[in-house]
Amino acid sequence: YHMLPTLAEFSDADVGSLICPRCFFVECGRKDDAVYWEQSVAAFKELKAHYDRLGIGERCRHHLHEGGHETEPLENVADIAAVKFLDRWLR
């Protein structure tokens, strides 16, 4: 596998901005071994600025939970932040 050198020139926020104005949701666990949650929060702030400038900030959400690399671990699926977000924006 050969990675193109230009791929390193784009941040997560840059790539995420390509989704705008469509809805965007990301969640991250504080115990996630695959992602540094602090960097996820910082990148999200950059991305959210695009949505806020368009007046559609509610369409872009970052959810941080205490679990690992998984969907927010809750008993009741209807209480999961991602499910609530999708239910609202995909109706």
PDB file of C-alpha atoms in Angstrom:
ATOM      1  CA  TYR A   1       0.000   0.000   0.000  1.00  0.00           C
ATOM      2  CA  HIS A   2       1.408   3.357  -1.014  1.00  0.00           C
ATOM      3  CA  MET A   3      -0.022   6.453   0.658  1.00  0.00           C
ATOM      4  CA  LEU A   4      -0.192   9.582  -1.429  1.00  0.00           C
ATOM      5  CA  PRO A   5       1.907  12.404   0.080  1.00  0.00           C
ATOM      6  CA  THR A   6      -0.993  14.834  -0.302  1.00  0.00           C
ATOM      7  CA  LEU A   7      -3.116  12.851   2.177  1.00  0.00           C
ATOM      8  CA  ALA A   8      -0.956  14.154   5.009  1.00  0.00           C
ATOM      9  CA  GLU A   9      -1.877  17.729   4.053  1.00  0.00           C
ATOM     10  CA  PHE A  10      -5.497  17.442   5.176  1.00  0.00           C
ATOM     11  CA  SER A  11      -6.671  17.354   8.783  1.00  0.00           C
ATOM     12  CA  ASP A  12      -9.682  15.462  10.087  1.00  0.00           C
ATOM     13  CA  ALA A  13     -11.525  18.786  10.238  1.00  0.00           C
ATOM     14  CA  ASP A  14     -10.723  19.451   6.565  1.00  0.00           C
ATOM     15  CA  VAL A  15     -12.090  16.083   5.500  1.00  0.00           C
ATOM     16  CA  GLY A  16     -15.144  16.468   7.743  1.00  0.00           C
ATOM     17  CA  SER A  17     -15.881  19.869   6.239  1.00  0.00           C
ATOM     18  CA  LEU A  18     -16.575  18.122   2.926  1.00  0.00           C
ATOM     19  CA  ILE A  19     -19.709  16.671   4.523  1.00  0.00           C
ATOM     20  CA  CYS A  20     -21.058  20.117   5.408  1.00  0.00           C
ATOM     21  CA  PRO A  21     -23.946  21.112   5.210  1.00  0.00           C
ATOM     22  CA  ARG A  22     -25.098  17.524   5.744  1.00  0.00           C
ATOM     23  CA  CYS A  23     -25.446  16.314   9.322  1.00  0.00           C
ATOM     24  CA  PHE A  24     -22.293  15.092  11.031  1.00  0.00           C
ATOM     25  CA  PHE A  25     -21.980  13.125  14.270  1.00  0.00           C
ATOM     26  CA  VAL A  26     -18.869  11.683  15.836  1.00  0.00           C
ATOM     27  CA  GLU A  27     -18.441   9.985  19.158  1.00  0.00           C
ATOM     28  CA  CYS A  28     -15.345   9.000  21.005  1.00  0.00           C
ATOM     29  CA  GLY A  29     -14.630   7.137  24.208  1.00  0.00           C
ATOM     30  CA  ARG A  30     -12.117   8.352  26.751  1.00  0.00           C
ATOM     31  CA  LYS A  31     -10.800   4.767  26.970  1.00  0.00           C
ATOM     32  CA  ASP A  32     -10.504   4.367  23.188  1.00  0.00           C
ATOM     33  CA  ASP A  33      -7.128   2.878  22.245  1.00  0.00           C
ATOM     34  CA  ALA A  34      -7.580   3.784  18.553  1.00  0.00           C
ATOM     35  CA  VAL A  35      -8.196   7.534  18.882  1.00  0.00           C
ATOM     36  CA  TYR A  36      -6.760  10.244  21.088  1.00  0.00           C
ATOM     37  CA  TRP A  37      -9.990  11.738  22.386  1.00  0.00           C
ATOM     38  CA  GLU A  38      -8.355  15.101  23.140  1.00  0.00           C
ATOM     39  CA  GLN A  39      -7.363  15.446  19.475  1.00  0.00           C
ATOM     40  CA  SER A  40     -10.858  14.381  18.442  1.00  0.00           C
ATOM     41  CA  VAL A  41     -12.355  17.213  20.505  1.00  0.00           C
ATOM     42  CA  ALA A  42      -9.894  19.748  19.055  1.00  0.00           C
ATOM     43  CA  ALA A  43     -10.526  18.656  15.450  1.00  0.00           C
ATOM     44  CA  PHE A  44     -14.263  18.782  16.042  1.00  0.00           C
ATOM     45  CA  LYS A  45     -14.079  22.406  17.207  1.00  0.00           C
ATOM     46  CA  GLU A  46     -12.463  23.318  13.882  1.00  0.00           C
ATOM     47  CA  LEU A  47     -15.108  21.412  11.944  1.00  0.00           C
ATOM     48  CA  LYS A  48     -18.026  22.803  13.948  1.00  0.00           C
ATOM     49  CA  ALA A  49     -16.932  26.332  13.048  1.00  0.00           C
ATOM     50  CA  HIS A  50     -17.996  25.651   9.430  1.00  0.00           C
ATOM     51  CA  TYR A  51     -21.480  24.641  10.542  1.00  0.00           C
ATOM     52  CA  ASP A  52     -21.762  27.558  12.951  1.00  0.00           C
ATOM     53  CA  ARG A  53     -20.814  30.048  10.229  1.00  0.00           C
ATOM     54  CA  LEU A  54     -23.704  28.702   8.150  1.00  0.00           C
ATOM     55  CA  GLY A  55     -26.098  28.933  11.102  1.00  0.00           C
ATOM     56  CA  ILE A  56     -26.582  25.153  11.243  1.00  0.00           C
ATOM     57  CA  GLY A  57     -24.436  24.253  14.241  1.00  0.00           C
ATOM     58  CA  GLU A  58     -27.117  21.920  15.611  1.00  0.00           C
ATOM     59  CA  ARG A  59     -26.445  19.587  12.649  1.00  0.00           C
ATOM     60  CA  CYS A  60     -22.909  18.901  13.842  1.00  0.00           C
ATOM     61  CA  ARG A  61     -22.240  17.098  17.112  1.00  0.00           C
ATOM     62  CA  HIS A  62     -19.380  15.466  18.988  1.00  0.00           C
ATOM     63  CA  HIS A  63     -20.203  13.123  21.829  1.00  0.00           C
ATOM     64  CA  LEU A  64     -17.557  12.008  24.306  1.00  0.00           C
ATOM     65  CA  HIS A  65     -18.359   9.030  26.528  1.00  0.00           C
ATOM     66  CA  GLU A  66     -16.461   7.077  29.150  1.00  0.00           C
ATOM     67  CA  GLY A  67     -16.210   3.822  27.161  1.00  0.00           C
ATOM     68  CA  GLY A  68     -13.736   2.574  24.592  1.00  0.00           C
ATOM     69  CA  HIS A  69     -13.852   2.170  20.811  1.00  0.00           C
ATOM     70  CA  GLU A  70     -17.572   1.510  20.712  1.00  0.00           C
ATOM     71  CA  THR A  71     -20.956   3.154  20.507  1.00  0.00           C
ATOM     72  CA  GLU A  72     -21.889   4.728  23.803  1.00  0.00           C
ATOM     73  CA  PRO A  73     -22.521   1.697  26.026  1.00  0.00           C
ATOM     74  CA  LEU A  74     -26.049   2.143  27.381  1.00  0.00           C
ATOM     75  CA  GLU A  75     -28.766  -0.398  28.156  1.00  0.00           C
ATOM     76  CA  ASN A  76     -31.576   1.475  26.451  1.00  0.00           C
ATOM     77  CA  VAL A  77     -30.752   2.028  22.774  1.00  0.00           C
ATOM     78  CA  ALA A  78     -33.113   5.024  22.633  1.00  0.00           C
ATOM     79  CA  ASP A  79     -30.877   6.829  25.177  1.00  0.00           C
ATOM     80  CA  ILE A  80     -27.717   6.562  23.061  1.00  0.00           C
ATOM     81  CA  ALA A  81     -26.645  10.008  21.828  1.00  0.00           C
ATOM     82  CA  ALA A  82     -25.923   8.752  18.291  1.00  0.00           C
ATOM     83  CA  VAL A  83     -29.368   7.161  18.044  1.00  0.00           C
ATOM     84  CA  LYS A  84     -31.039  10.372  19.237  1.00  0.00           C
ATOM     85  CA  PHE A  85     -29.058  12.407  16.707  1.00  0.00           C
ATOM     86  CA  LEU A  86     -29.890  10.063  13.824  1.00  0.00           C
ATOM     87  CA  ASP A  87     -33.535   9.881  14.864  1.00  0.00           C
ATOM     88  CA  ARG A  88     -33.779  13.673  14.803  1.00  0.00           C
ATOM     89  CA  TRP A  89     -31.987  14.302  11.503  1.00  0.00           C
ATOM     90  CA  LEU A  90     -32.946  11.266   9.439  1.00  0.00           C
ATOM     91  CA  ARG A  91     -36.699  11.420   9.921  1.00  0.00           C
TER      92      ARG A  91
END
